[in-house]
Every structure is written in C-alpha cells, then in structure tokens.
PDB file of N, CA and C in Angstrom:
ATOM      1  N   MET A 124     115.272  48.403  59.312  1.00  0.00           N
ATOM      2  CA  MET A 124     114.667  47.208  59.874  1.00  0.00           C
ATOM      3  C   MET A 124     113.287  47.039  59.259  1.00  0.00           C
ATOM      4  N   SER A 125     113.003  45.838  58.880  1.00  0.00           N
ATOM      5  CA  SER A 125     111.726  45.526  58.257  1.00  0.00           C
ATOM      6  C   SER A 125     110.713  45.114  59.320  1.00  0.00           C
ATOM      7  N   THR A 126     109.461  45.437  59.062  1.00  0.00           N
ATOM      8  CA  THR A 126     108.393  44.979  59.948  1.00  0.00           C
ATOM      9  C   THR A 126     107.389  44.135  59.175  1.00  0.00           C
ATOM     10  N   SER A 127     107.839  43.541  58.074  1.00  0.00           N
ATOM     11  CA  SER A 127     106.941  42.720  57.266  1.00  0.00           C
ATOM     12  C   SER A 127     106.719  41.370  57.924  1.00  0.00           C
ATOM     13  N   ASN A 128     105.674  40.695  57.493  1.00  0.00           N
ATOM     14  CA  ASN A 128     105.403  39.341  57.973  1.00  0.00           C
ATOM     15  C   ASN A 128     106.140  38.346  57.106  1.00  0.00           C
ATOM     16  N   GLY A 129     106.666  37.303  57.693  1.00  0.00           N
ATOM     17  CA  GLY A 129     107.299  36.236  56.929  1.00  0.00           C
ATOM     18  C   GLY A 129     108.667  36.606  56.414  1.00  0.00           C
ATOM     19  N   PHE A 130     108.964  36.120  55.198  1.00  0.00           N
ATOM     20  CA  PHE A 130     110.279  36.365  54.643  1.00  0.00           C
ATOM     21  C   PHE A 130     110.156  36.756  53.179  1.00  0.00           C
ATOM     22  N   VAL A 131     111.241  37.358  52.652  1.00  0.00           N
ATOM     23  CA  VAL A 131     111.298  37.818  51.274  1.00  0.00           C
ATOM     24  C   VAL A 131     112.430  37.083  50.584  1.00  0.00           C
ATOM     25  N   MET A 132     112.147  36.560  49.385  1.00  0.00           N
ATOM     26  CA  MET A 132     113.192  35.919  48.588  1.00  0.00           C
ATOM     27  C   MET A 132     113.380  36.736  47.316  1.00  0.00           C
ATOM     28  N   ALA A 133     114.653  37.002  46.937  1.00  0.00           N
ATOM     29  CA  ALA A 133     114.958  37.766  45.729  1.00  0.00           C
ATOM     30  C   ALA A 133     116.099  37.090  44.992  1.00  0.00           C
ATOM     31  N   ASN A 134     116.045  37.123  43.669  1.00  0.00           N
ATOM     32  CA  ASN A 134     117.083  36.535  42.831  1.00  0.00           C
ATOM     33  C   ASN A 134     117.504  37.558  41.789  1.00  0.00           C
ATOM     34  N   SER A 135     118.778  37.525  41.403  1.00  0.00           N
ATOM     35  CA  SER A 135     119.263  38.365  40.315  1.00  0.00           C
ATOM     36  C   SER A 135     120.425  37.660  39.640  1.00  0.00           C
ATOM     37  N   GLY A 136     120.678  38.045  38.401  1.00  0.00           N
ATOM     38  CA  GLY A 136     121.777  37.446  37.653  1.00  0.00           C
ATOM     39  C   GLY A 136     122.186  38.362  36.529  1.00  0.00           C
ATOM     40  N   GLY A 137     123.329  38.079  35.944  1.00  0.00           N
ATOM     41  CA  GLY A 137     123.793  38.911  34.845  1.00  0.00           C
ATOM     42  C   GLY A 137     124.966  38.279  34.125  1.00  0.00           C
ATOM     43  N   VAL A 138     125.236  38.802  32.908  1.00  0.00           N
ATOM     44  CA  VAL A 138     126.365  38.372  32.091  1.00  0.00           C
ATOM     45  C   VAL A 138     127.097  39.625  31.653  1.00  0.00           C
ATOM     46  N   ALA A 139     128.449  39.599  31.732  1.00  0.00           N
ATOM     47  CA  ALA A 139     129.255  40.757  31.346  1.00  0.00           C
ATOM     48  C   ALA A 139     130.423  40.308  30.471  1.00  0.00           C
ATOM     49  N   PRO A 140     130.507  40.807  29.210  1.00  0.00           N
ATOM     50  CA  PRO A 140     131.663  40.492  28.365  1.00  0.00           C
ATOM     51  C   PRO A 140     132.825  41.424  28.698  1.00  0.00           C
ATOM     52  N   SER A 141     134.045  40.932  28.542  1.00  0.00           N
ATOM     53  CA  SER A 141     135.240  41.757  28.761  1.00  0.00           C
ATOM     54  C   SER A 141     136.406  41.152  27.989  1.00  0.00           C
ATOM     55  N   ILE A 142     137.514  41.878  27.964  1.00  0.00           N
ATOM     56  CA  ILE A 142     138.725  41.405  27.287  1.00  0.00           C
ATOM     57  C   ILE A 142     139.857  41.425  28.299  1.00  0.00           C
ATOM     58  N   GLY A 143     140.564  40.309  28.399  1.00  0.00           N
ATOM     59  CA  GLY A 143     141.726  40.210  29.269  1.00  0.00           C
ATOM     60  C   GLY A 143     142.988  40.128  28.433  1.00  0.00           C
ATOM     61  N   ALA A 144     144.127  40.386  29.035  1.00  0.00           N
ATOM     62  CA  ALA A 144     145.404  40.328  28.320  1.00  0.00           C
ATOM     63  C   ALA A 144     146.382  39.486  29.110  1.00  0.00           C
ATOM     64  N   GLU A 145     147.147  38.671  28.380  1.00  0.00           N
ATOM     65  CA  GLU A 145     148.209  37.883  28.991  1.00  0.00           C
ATOM     66  C   GLU A 145     149.529  38.483  28.542  1.00  0.00           C
ATOM     67  N   LEU A 146     150.294  38.965  29.495  1.00  0.00           N
ATOM     68  CA  LEU A 146     151.585  39.584  29.186  1.00  0.00           C
ATOM     69  C   LEU A 146     152.685  38.564  29.433  1.00  0.00           C
ATOM     70  N   PRO A 147     153.429  38.202  28.386  1.00  0.00           N
ATOM     71  CA  PRO A 147     154.485  37.203  28.558  1.00  0.00           C
ATOM     72  C   PRO A 147     155.671  37.765  29.327  1.00  0.00           C
ATOM     73  N   LEU A 148     156.403  36.883  29.999  1.00  0.00           N
ATOM     74  CA  LEU A 148     157.571  37.302  30.768  1.00  0.00           C
ATOM     75  C   LEU A 148     158.835  37.372  29.904  1.00  0.00           C
ATOM     76  N   GLY A 149     158.860  36.596  28.861  1.00  0.00           N
ATOM     77  CA  GLY A 149     160.052  36.572  28.009  1.00  0.00           C
ATOM     78  C   GLY A 149     160.059  37.716  27.006  1.00  0.00           C
ATOM     79  N   PRO A 150     161.258  38.142  26.551  1.00  0.00           N
ATOM     80  CA  PRO A 150     161.340  39.226  25.564  1.00  0.00           C
ATOM     81  C   PRO A 150     160.954  38.728  24.168  1.00  0.00           C
ATOM     82  N   GLY A 151     160.409  39.636  23.377  1.00  0.00           N
ATOM     83  CA  GLY A 151     160.093  39.339  21.998  1.00  0.00           C
ATOM     84  C   GLY A 151     158.777  38.642  21.778  1.00  0.00           C
ATOM     85  N   GLN A 152     158.007  38.398  22.786  1.00  0.00           N
ATOM     86  CA  GLN A 152     156.715  37.739  22.606  1.00  0.00           C
ATOM     87  C   GLN A 152     155.601  38.776  22.728  1.00  0.00           C
ATOM     88  N   PRO A 153     154.633  38.749  21.815  1.00  0.00           N
ATOM     89  CA  PRO A 153     153.562  39.748  21.873  1.00  0.00           C
ATOM     90  C   PRO A 153     152.542  39.392  22.961  1.00  0.00           C
ATOM     91  N   PRO A 154     151.831  40.394  23.489  1.00  0.00           N
ATOM     92  CA  PRO A 154     150.760  40.100  24.453  1.00  0.00           C
ATOM     93  C   PRO A 154     149.619  39.353  23.763  1.00  0.00           C
ATOM     94  N   ILE A 155     148.940  38.535  24.499  1.00  0.00           N
ATOM     95  CA  ILE A 155     147.826  37.747  23.971  1.00  0.00           C
ATOM     96  C   ILE A 155     146.528  38.296  24.572  1.00  0.00           C
ATOM     97  N   LEU A 156     145.591  38.644  23.674  1.00  0.00           N
ATOM     98  CA  LEU A 156     144.281  39.126  24.123  1.00  0.00           C
ATOM     99  C   LEU A 156     143.339  37.938  24.294  1.00  0.00           C
ATOM    100  N   ILE A 157     142.612  37.934  25.409  1.00  0.00           N
ATOM    101  CA  ILE A 157     141.708  36.825  25.725  1.00  0.00           C
ATOM    102  C   ILE A 157     140.300  37.390  25.918  1.00  0.00           C
ATOM    103  N   PRO A 158     139.343  36.993  25.051  1.00  0.00           N
ATOM    104  CA  PRO A 158     137.957  37.424  25.295  1.00  0.00           C
ATOM    105  C   PRO A 158     137.361  36.642  26.473  1.00  0.00           C
ATOM    106  N   LEU A 159     136.665  37.358  27.334  1.00  0.00           N
ATOM    107  CA  LEU A 159     136.082  36.742  28.532  1.00  0.00           C
ATOM    108  C   LEU A 159     134.588  37.039  28.608  1.00  0.00           C
ATOM    109  N   ILE A 160     133.856  36.099  29.119  1.00  0.00           N
ATOM    110  CA  ILE A 160     132.447  36.313  29.464  1.00  0.00           C
ATOM    111  C   ILE A 160     132.282  35.843  30.908  1.00  0.00           C
ATOM    112  N   THR A 161     131.857  36.743  31.771  1.00  0.00           N
ATOM    113  CA  THR A 161     131.656  36.390  33.179  1.00  0.00           C
ATOM    114  C   THR A 161     130.160  36.432  33.489  1.00  0.00           C
ATOM    115  N   GLY A 162     129.750  35.592  34.396  1.00  0.00           N
ATOM    116  CA  GLY A 162     128.352  35.554  34.809  1.00  0.00           C
ATOM    117  C   GLY A 162     128.244  35.539  36.317  1.00  0.00           C
ATOM    118  N   GLN A 163     127.126  36.020  36.801  1.00  0.00           N
ATOM    119  CA  GLN A 163     126.899  36.016  38.248  1.00  0.00           C
ATOM    120  C   GLN A 163     125.433  35.710  38.528  1.00  0.00           C
ATOM    121  N   TYR A 164     125.210  35.132  39.693  1.00  0.00           N
ATOM    122  CA  TYR A 164     123.858  34.833  40.148  1.00  0.00           C
ATOM    123  C   TYR A 164     123.812  35.096  41.647  1.00  0.00           C
ATOM    124  N   ASN A 165     122.822  35.843  42.100  1.00  0.00           N
ATOM    125  CA  ASN A 165     122.674  36.171  43.520  1.00  0.00           C
ATOM    126  C   ASN A 165     121.311  35.702  44.011  1.00  0.00           C
ATOM    127  N   ASN A 166     121.298  35.163  45.212  1.00  0.00           N
ATOM    128  CA  ASN A 166     120.065  34.731  45.855  1.00  0.00           C
ATOM    129  C   ASN A 166     120.042  35.336  47.254  1.00  0.00           C
ATOM    130  N   VAL A 167     118.961  36.021  47.612  1.00  0.00           N
ATOM    131  CA  VAL A 167     118.858  36.698  48.902  1.00  0.00           C
ATOM    132  C   VAL A 167     117.591  36.228  49.611  1.00  0.00           C
ATOM    133  N   VAL A 168     117.720  35.896  50.887  1.00  0.00           N
ATOM    134  CA  VAL A 168     116.569  35.582  51.729  1.00  0.00           C
ATOM    135  C   VAL A 168     116.592  36.562  52.895  1.00  0.00           C
ATOM    136  N   SER A 169     115.495  37.278  53.095  1.00  0.00           N
ATOM    137  CA  SER A 169     115.409  38.280  54.150  1.00  0.00           C
ATOM    138  C   SER A 169     114.223  37.951  55.054  1.00  0.00           C
ATOM    139  N   VAL A 170     114.433  38.037  56.361  1.00  0.00           N
ATOM    140  CA  VAL A 170     113.386  37.735  57.339  1.00  0.00           C
ATOM    141  C   VAL A 170     112.926  39.036  57.976  1.00  0.00           C
ATOM    142  N   GLY A 171     111.611  39.271  57.981  1.00  0.00           N
ATOM    143  CA  GLY A 171     111.060  40.459  58.621  1.00  0.00           C
ATOM    144  C   GLY A 171     110.926  40.250  60.119  1.00  0.00           C
ATOM    145  N   LEU A 172     111.486  41.150  60.903  1.00  0.00           N
ATOM    146  CA  LEU A 172     111.482  41.008  62.364  1.00  0.00           C
ATOM    147  C   LEU A 172     110.493  41.975  62.996  1.00  0.00           C
ATOM    148  N   LYS A 173     109.913  41.561  64.093  1.00  0.00           N
ATOM    149  CA  LYS A 173     109.050  42.415  64.897  1.00  0.00           C
ATOM    150  C   LYS A 173     109.552  42.363  66.335  1.00  0.00           C
ATOM    151  N   PRO A 174     110.462  43.247  66.704  1.00  0.00           N
ATOM    152  CA  PRO A 174     111.022  43.184  68.059  1.00  0.00           C
ATOM    153  C   PRO A 174     109.994  43.591  69.113  1.00  0.00           C
ATOM    154  N   GLY A 175     110.118  42.969  70.271  1.00  0.00           N
ATOM    155  CA  GLY A 175     109.280  43.340  71.401  1.00  0.00           C
ATOM    156  C   GLY A 175     107.854  42.827  71.346  1.00  0.00           C
ATOM    157  N   PHE A 176     107.582  41.839  70.540  1.00  0.00           N
ATOM    158  CA  PHE A 176     106.235  41.287  70.418  1.00  0.00           C
ATOM    159  C   PHE A 176     105.986  40.343  71.591  1.00  0.00           C
ATOM    160  N   VAL A 177     104.974  40.615  72.396  1.00  0.00           N
ATOM    161  CA  VAL A 177     104.697  39.843  73.605  1.00  0.00           C
ATOM    162  C   VAL A 177     103.346  39.151  73.462  1.00  0.00           C
ATOM    163  N   VAL A 178     103.310  37.882  73.800  1.00  0.00           N
ATOM    164  CA  VAL A 178     102.065  37.116  73.781  1.00  0.00           C
ATOM    165  C   VAL A 178     101.809  36.595  75.186  1.00  0.00           C
ATOM    166  N   VAL A 179     100.621  36.857  75.716  1.00  0.00           N
ATOM    167  CA  VAL A 179     100.218  36.333  77.019  1.00  0.00           C
ATOM    168  C   VAL A 179      99.345  35.108  76.765  1.00  0.00           C
ATOM    169  N   VAL A 180      99.751  33.987  77.327  1.00  0.00           N
ATOM    170  CA  VAL A 180      99.032  32.728  77.129  1.00  0.00           C
ATOM    171  C   VAL A 180      98.359  32.345  78.442  1.00  0.00           C
ATOM    172  N   PRO A 181      97.036  32.533  78.561  1.00  0.00           N
ATOM    173  CA  PRO A 181      96.363  32.124  79.797  1.00  0.00           C
ATOM    174  C   PRO A 181      96.271  30.602  79.871  1.00  0.00           C
ATOM    175  N   VAL A 182      96.574  30.062  81.021  1.00  0.00           N
ATOM    176  CA  VAL A 182      96.555  28.613  81.199  1.00  0.00           C
ATOM    177  C   VAL A 182      95.271  28.177  81.893  1.00  0.00           C
ATOM    178  N   VAL A 183      94.961  28.792  83.018  1.00  0.00           N
ATOM    179  CA  VAL A 183      93.759  28.402  83.758  1.00  0.00           C
ATOM    180  C   VAL A 183      93.256  29.605  84.561  1.00  0.00           C
ATOM    181  N   ARG A 184      91.944  29.658  84.716  1.00  0.00           N
ATOM    182  CA  ARG A 184      91.323  30.646  85.602  1.00  0.00           C
ATOM    183  C   ARG A 184      90.366  29.857  86.480  1.00  0.00           C
ATOM    184  N   LYS A 185      90.551  29.974  87.770  1.00  0.00           N
ATOM    185  CA  LYS A 185      89.809  29.125  88.706  1.00  0.00           C
ATOM    186  C   LYS A 185      89.308  29.970  89.868  1.00  0.00           C
ATOM    187  N   GLU A 186      88.072  29.741  90.254  1.00  0.00           N
ATOM    188  CA  GLU A 186      87.521  30.384  91.449  1.00  0.00           C
ATOM    189  C   GLU A 186      87.510  29.380  92.588  1.00  0.00           C
ATOM    190  N   PHE A 187      87.911  29.855  93.775  1.00  0.00           N
ATOM    191  CA  PHE A 187      87.984  29.000  94.960  1.00  0.00           C
ATOM    192  C   PHE A 187      87.062  29.535  96.036  1.00  0.00           C
ATOM    193  N   LYS A 188      86.593  28.638  96.857  1.00  0.00           N
ATOM    194  CA  LYS A 188      85.858  29.019  98.066  1.00  0.00           C
ATOM    195  C   LYS A 188      86.529  28.302  99.219  1.00  0.00           C
ATOM    196  N   GLY A 189      86.713  29.004 100.305  1.00  0.00           N
ATOM    197  CA  GLY A 189      87.361  28.408 101.463  1.00  0.00           C
ATOM    198  C   GLY A 189      88.635  29.160 101.812  1.00  0.00           C
ATOM    199  N   ALA A 190      89.255  28.727 102.897  1.00  0.00           N
ATOM    200  CA  ALA A 190      90.415  29.451 103.428  1.00  0.00           C
ATOM    201  C   ALA A 190      91.740  29.009 102.826  1.00  0.00           C
ATOM    202  N   ASN A 191      91.818  27.821 102.227  1.00  0.00           N
ATOM    203  CA  ASN A 191      93.098  27.299 101.730  1.00  0.00           C
ATOM    204  C   ASN A 191      93.012  26.906 100.250  1.00  0.00           C
ATOM    205  N   PRO A 192      92.986  27.876  99.343  1.00  0.00           N
ATOM    206  CA  PRO A 192      92.945  27.518  97.921  1.00  0.00           C
ATOM    207  C   PRO A 192      94.284  26.941  97.474  1.00  0.00           C
ATOM    208  N   TRP A 193      94.223  26.023  96.502  1.00  0.00           N
ATOM    209  CA  TRP A 193      95.446  25.372  96.027  1.00  0.00           C
ATOM    210  C   TRP A 193      95.229  24.921  94.594  1.00  0.00           C
ATOM    211  N   ILE A 194      96.228  25.148  93.739  1.00  0.00           N
ATOM    212  CA  ILE A 194      96.171  24.668  92.358  1.00  0.00           C
ATOM    213  C   ILE A 194      97.576  24.256  91.936  1.00  0.00           C
ATOM    214  N   MET A 195      97.661  23.234  91.079  1.00  0.00           N
ATOM    215  CA  MET A 195      98.963  22.759  90.605  1.00  0.00           C
ATOM    216  C   MET A 195      98.885  22.548  89.095  1.00  0.00           C
ATOM    217  N   ILE A 196      99.873  23.038  88.377  1.00  0.00           N
ATOM    218  CA  ILE A 196      99.984  22.829  86.930  1.00  0.00           C
ATOM    219  C   ILE A 196     101.294  22.103  86.692  1.00  0.00           C
ATOM    220  N   SER A 197     101.238  20.980  85.984  1.00  0.00           N
ATOM    221  CA  SER A 197     102.469  20.229  85.693  1.00  0.00           C
ATOM    222  C   SER A 197     102.459  19.778  84.239  1.00  0.00           C
ATOM    223  N   ALA A 198     103.636  19.477  83.726  1.00  0.00           N
ATOM    224  CA  ALA A 198     103.824  18.989  82.353  1.00  0.00           C
ATOM    225  C   ALA A 198     103.239  19.953  81.329  1.00  0.00           C
ATOM    226  N   PHE A 199     103.466  21.235  81.533  1.00  0.00           N
ATOM    227  CA  PHE A 199     102.990  22.262  80.605  1.00  0.00           C
ATOM    228  C   PHE A 199     104.070  22.506  79.560  1.00  0.00           C
ATOM    229  N   HIS A 200     103.707  22.421  78.274  1.00  0.00           N
ATOM    230  CA  HIS A 200     104.668  22.601  77.185  1.00  0.00           C
ATOM    231  C   HIS A 200     104.317  23.859  76.401  1.00  0.00           C
ATOM    232  N   LEU A 201     105.347  24.542  75.933  1.00  0.00           N
ATOM    233  CA  LEU A 201     105.182  25.780  75.186  1.00  0.00           C
ATOM    234  C   LEU A 201     106.026  25.701  73.927  1.00  0.00           C
ATOM    235  N   LYS A 202     105.439  26.031  72.780  1.00  0.00           N
ATOM    236  CA  LYS A 202     106.169  26.008  71.512  1.00  0.00           C
ATOM    237  C   LYS A 202     106.220  27.423  70.955  1.00  0.00           C
ATOM    238  N   ILE A 203     107.413  27.864  70.574  1.00  0.00           N
ATOM    239  CA  ILE A 203     107.600  29.191  69.997  1.00  0.00           C
ATOM    240  C   ILE A 203     107.884  28.999  68.517  1.00  0.00           C
ATOM    241  N   ASP A 204     107.037  29.591  67.669  1.00  0.00           N
ATOM    242  CA  ASP A 204     107.164  29.453  66.219  1.00  0.00           C
ATOM    243  C   ASP A 204     107.433  30.806  65.579  1.00  0.00           C
ATOM    244  N   GLY A 205     108.148  30.801  64.478  1.00  0.00           N
ATOM    245  CA  GLY A 205     108.356  32.016  63.701  1.00  0.00           C
ATOM    246  C   GLY A 205     109.221  33.039  64.390  1.00  0.00           C
ATOM    247  N   CYS A 206     110.120  32.617  65.235  1.00  0.00           N
ATOM    248  CA  CYS A 206     110.979  33.542  65.967  1.00  0.00           C
ATOM    249  C   CYS A 206     112.402  33.422  65.451  1.00  0.00           C
ATOM    250  N   VAL A 207     113.006  34.564  65.173  1.00  0.00           N
ATOM    251  CA  VAL A 207     114.406  34.584  64.761  1.00  0.00           C
ATOM    252  C   VAL A 207     115.200  35.147  65.928  1.00  0.00           C
ATOM    253  N   GLY A 208     116.107  34.379  66.456  1.00  0.00           N
ATOM    254  CA  GLY A 208     116.895  34.843  67.589  1.00  0.00           C
ATOM    255  C   GLY A 208     116.380  34.266  68.895  1.00  0.00           C
ATOM    256  N   GLN A 209     116.787  34.907  69.964  1.00  0.00           N
ATOM    257  CA  GLN A 209     116.488  34.388  71.293  1.00  0.00           C
ATOM    258  C   GLN A 209     115.099  34.816  71.752  1.00  0.00           C
ATOM    259  N   SER A 210     114.413  33.919  72.447  1.00  0.00           N
ATOM    260  CA  SER A 210     113.101  34.203  73.021  1.00  0.00           C
ATOM    261  C   SER A 210     113.174  34.024  74.532  1.00  0.00           C
ATOM    262  N   PHE A 211     112.224  34.635  75.217  1.00  0.00           N
ATOM    263  CA  PHE A 211     112.195  34.567  76.673  1.00  0.00           C
ATOM    264  C   PHE A 211     110.801  34.168  77.134  1.00  0.00           C
ATOM    265  N   VAL A 212     110.747  33.403  78.216  1.00  0.00           N
ATOM    266  CA  VAL A 212     109.486  32.947  78.796  1.00  0.00           C
ATOM    267  C   VAL A 212     109.501  33.279  80.282  1.00  0.00           C
ATOM    268  N   ARG A 213     108.357  33.787  80.774  1.00  0.00           N
ATOM    269  CA  ARG A 213     108.238  34.068  82.207  1.00  0.00           C
ATOM    270  C   ARG A 213     106.832  33.703  82.649  1.00  0.00           C
ATOM    271  N   SER A 214     106.744  32.947  83.720  1.00  0.00           N
ATOM    272  CA  SER A 214     105.435  32.562  84.248  1.00  0.00           C
ATOM    273  C   SER A 214     104.984  33.574  85.297  1.00  0.00           C
ATOM    274  N   TYR A 215     103.676  33.632  85.473  1.00  0.00           N
ATOM    275  CA  TYR A 215     103.137  34.515  86.502  1.00  0.00           C
ATOM    276  C   TYR A 215     101.798  33.960  86.983  1.00  0.00           C
ATOM    277  N   ALA A 216     101.398  34.394  88.162  1.00  0.00           N
ATOM    278  CA  ALA A 216     100.092  34.032  88.714  1.00  0.00           C
ATOM    279  C   ALA A 216      99.523  35.255  89.416  1.00  0.00           C
ATOM    280  N   THR A 217      98.249  35.510  89.209  1.00  0.00           N
ATOM    281  CA  THR A 217      97.569  36.619  89.867  1.00  0.00           C
ATOM    282  C   THR A 217      96.434  36.047  90.712  1.00  0.00           C
ATOM    283  N   LEU A 218      96.458  36.369  91.987  1.00  0.00           N
ATOM    284  CA  LEU A 218      95.442  35.895  92.927  1.00  0.00           C
ATOM    285  C   LEU A 218      94.630  37.086  93.416  1.00  0.00           C
ATOM    286  N   THR A 219      93.318  36.938  93.402  1.00  0.00           N
ATOM    287  CA  THR A 219      92.426  38.000  93.859  1.00  0.00           C
ATOM    288  C   THR A 219      91.563  37.450  94.990  1.00  0.00           C
ATOM    289  N   ARG A 220      91.536  38.186  96.096  1.00  0.00           N
ATOM    290  CA  ARG A 220      90.706  37.785  97.239  1.00  0.00           C
ATOM    291  C   ARG A 220      89.722  38.917  97.513  1.00  0.00           C
ATOM    292  N   ILE A 221      88.447  38.564  97.488  1.00  0.00           N
ATOM    293  CA  ILE A 221      87.404  39.561  97.708  1.00  0.00           C
ATOM    294  C   ILE A 221      86.569  39.121  98.912  1.00  0.00           C
ATOM    295  N   THR A 222      86.507  40.004  99.896  1.00  0.00           N
ATOM    296  CA  THR A 222      85.664  39.761 101.074  1.00  0.00           C
ATOM    297  C   THR A 222      84.747  40.962 101.258  1.00  0.00           C
ATOM    298  N   ASP A 223      83.902  40.890 102.261  1.00  0.00           N
ATOM    299  CA  ASP A 223      83.027  42.029 102.550  1.00  0.00           C
ATOM    300  C   ASP A 223      83.818  43.231 103.044  1.00  0.00           C
ATOM    301  N   GLU A 224      84.996  42.985 103.666  1.00  0.00           N
ATOM    302  CA  GLU A 224      85.785  44.080 104.220  1.00  0.00           C
ATOM    303  C   GLU A 224      86.850  44.621 103.272  1.00  0.00           C
ATOM    304  N   SER A 225      87.361  43.791 102.346  1.00  0.00           N
ATOM    305  CA  SER A 225      88.477  44.271 101.514  1.00  0.00           C
ATOM    306  C   SER A 225      88.587  43.471 100.220  1.00  0.00           C
ATOM    307  N   ASP A 226      89.324  44.050  99.293  1.00  0.00           N
ATOM    308  CA  ASP A 226      89.706  43.381  98.048  1.00  0.00           C
ATOM    309  C   ASP A 226      91.229  43.392  97.978  1.00  0.00           C
ATOM    310  N   VAL A 227      91.821  42.230  97.703  1.00  0.00           N
ATOM    311  CA  VAL A 227      93.279  42.117  97.647  1.00  0.00           C
ATOM    312  C   VAL A 227      93.664  41.446  96.331  1.00  0.00           C
ATOM    313  N   VAL A 228      94.660  42.005  95.652  1.00  0.00           N
ATOM    314  CA  VAL A 228      95.191  41.412  94.423  1.00  0.00           C
ATOM    315  C   VAL A 228      96.688  41.207  94.616  1.00  0.00           C
ATOM    316  N   LEU A 229      97.141  39.973  94.457  1.00  0.00           N
ATOM    317  CA  LEU A 229      98.563  39.642  94.565  1.00  0.00           C
ATOM    318  C   LEU A 229      99.023  39.029  93.250  1.00  0.00           C
ATOM    319  N   SER A 230     100.198  39.432  92.801  1.00  0.00           N
ATOM    320  CA  SER A 230     100.781  38.837  91.594  1.00  0.00           C
ATOM    321  C   SER A 230     102.135  38.255  91.934  1.00  0.00           C
ATOM    322  N   TYR A 231     102.354  37.034  91.511  1.00  0.00           N
ATOM    323  CA  TYR A 231     103.634  36.355  91.668  1.00  0.00           C
ATOM    324  C   TYR A 231     104.230  36.188  90.276  1.00  0.00           C
ATOM    325  N   VAL A 232     105.452  36.677  90.100  1.00  0.00           N
ATOM    326  CA  VAL A 232     106.118  36.622  88.801  1.00  0.00           C
ATOM    327  C   VAL A 232     107.350  35.745  88.927  1.00  0.00           C
ATOM    328  N   GLY A 233     107.466  34.762  88.039  1.00  0.00           N
ATOM    329  CA  GLY A 233     108.619  33.870  88.044  1.00  0.00           C
ATOM    330  C   GLY A 233     109.821  34.512  87.372  1.00  0.00           C
ATOM    331  N   SER A 234     110.928  33.826  87.412  1.00  0.00           N
ATOM    332  CA  SER A 234     112.142  34.345  86.783  1.00  0.00           C
ATOM    333  C   SER A 234     112.058  34.160  85.269  1.00  0.00           C
ATOM    334  N   THR A 235     112.729  35.052  84.545  1.00  0.00           N
ATOM    335  CA  THR A 235     112.737  35.000  83.089  1.00  0.00           C
ATOM    336  C   THR A 235     113.714  33.930  82.628  1.00  0.00           C
ATOM    337  N   LYS A 236     113.254  33.064  81.733  1.00  0.00           N
ATOM    338  CA  LYS A 236     114.082  31.975  81.201  1.00  0.00           C
ATOM    339  C   LYS A 236     114.326  32.223  79.716  1.00  0.00           C
ATOM    340  N   ALA A 237     115.571  32.109  79.298  1.00  0.00           N
ATOM    341  CA  ALA A 237     115.902  32.204  77.878  1.00  0.00           C
ATOM    342  C   ALA A 237     115.592  30.874  77.209  1.00  0.00           C
ATOM    343  N   VAL A 238     114.950  30.939  76.060  1.00  0.00           N
ATOM    344  CA  VAL A 238     114.574  29.725  75.331  1.00  0.00           C
ATOM    345  C   VAL A 238     115.432  29.616  74.086  1.00  0.00           C
TER     346      VAL A 238
END
C-alpha cells in the first residue's frame, strides 16, 4: 500500500520480432513461414491512499450567559476532495458549563453518515 500524495502515472512500450508458421491441412503443401512484429503499450495510473485520515472541521464556538442557551446551524455544506472510496461524516457538539460549584462537560455525537 502506498502512502504517497496524489497519483503516479507510468508508461511503457516495446517491440518484439518473431516468426510464425502456417501449417496447411492438405497433403503435399509445404508449411509457410510468416515473419511477425508485435508491439505493446501499457499505461498505468496509481493513486496513493492514506487510510484513517480524520479531519475535524470546527463550525462555531459560542459563549452563552443565562439559563437557556440555544444555537441553530442550518444549510451547512461539506465538500470532500481527494478521496478514493467511501467517506464518512459525523457531527458532534460539546457543551461546557462552568459555575462556582462545578464544571460540567457534555458531548453529543450524531450518527455516522456514509457519503
């Protein structure tokens, strides 16, 4: 498995001379020798993969004061570039509440969606 960035392109080609023979089905006919020249051309494109690469995209960080904090995010678009194969997206939110008596951290994790 490759861990290179991007992709690799490779080309190769060649020429090979040979001699073929045609054997007749009827009696009394001599075999016929046929000179042959064969050629080949190969083109290879290889993509370097990096499995398990995770990117965290922060959307907003907001501080609230009061007893009923509320935030709404809508029409958020995400574009995945340079990925070969299936990708997954999962949303999350982390809420931190700090008072004189305690500190509380809650994390809400959404379901994983295949893209």
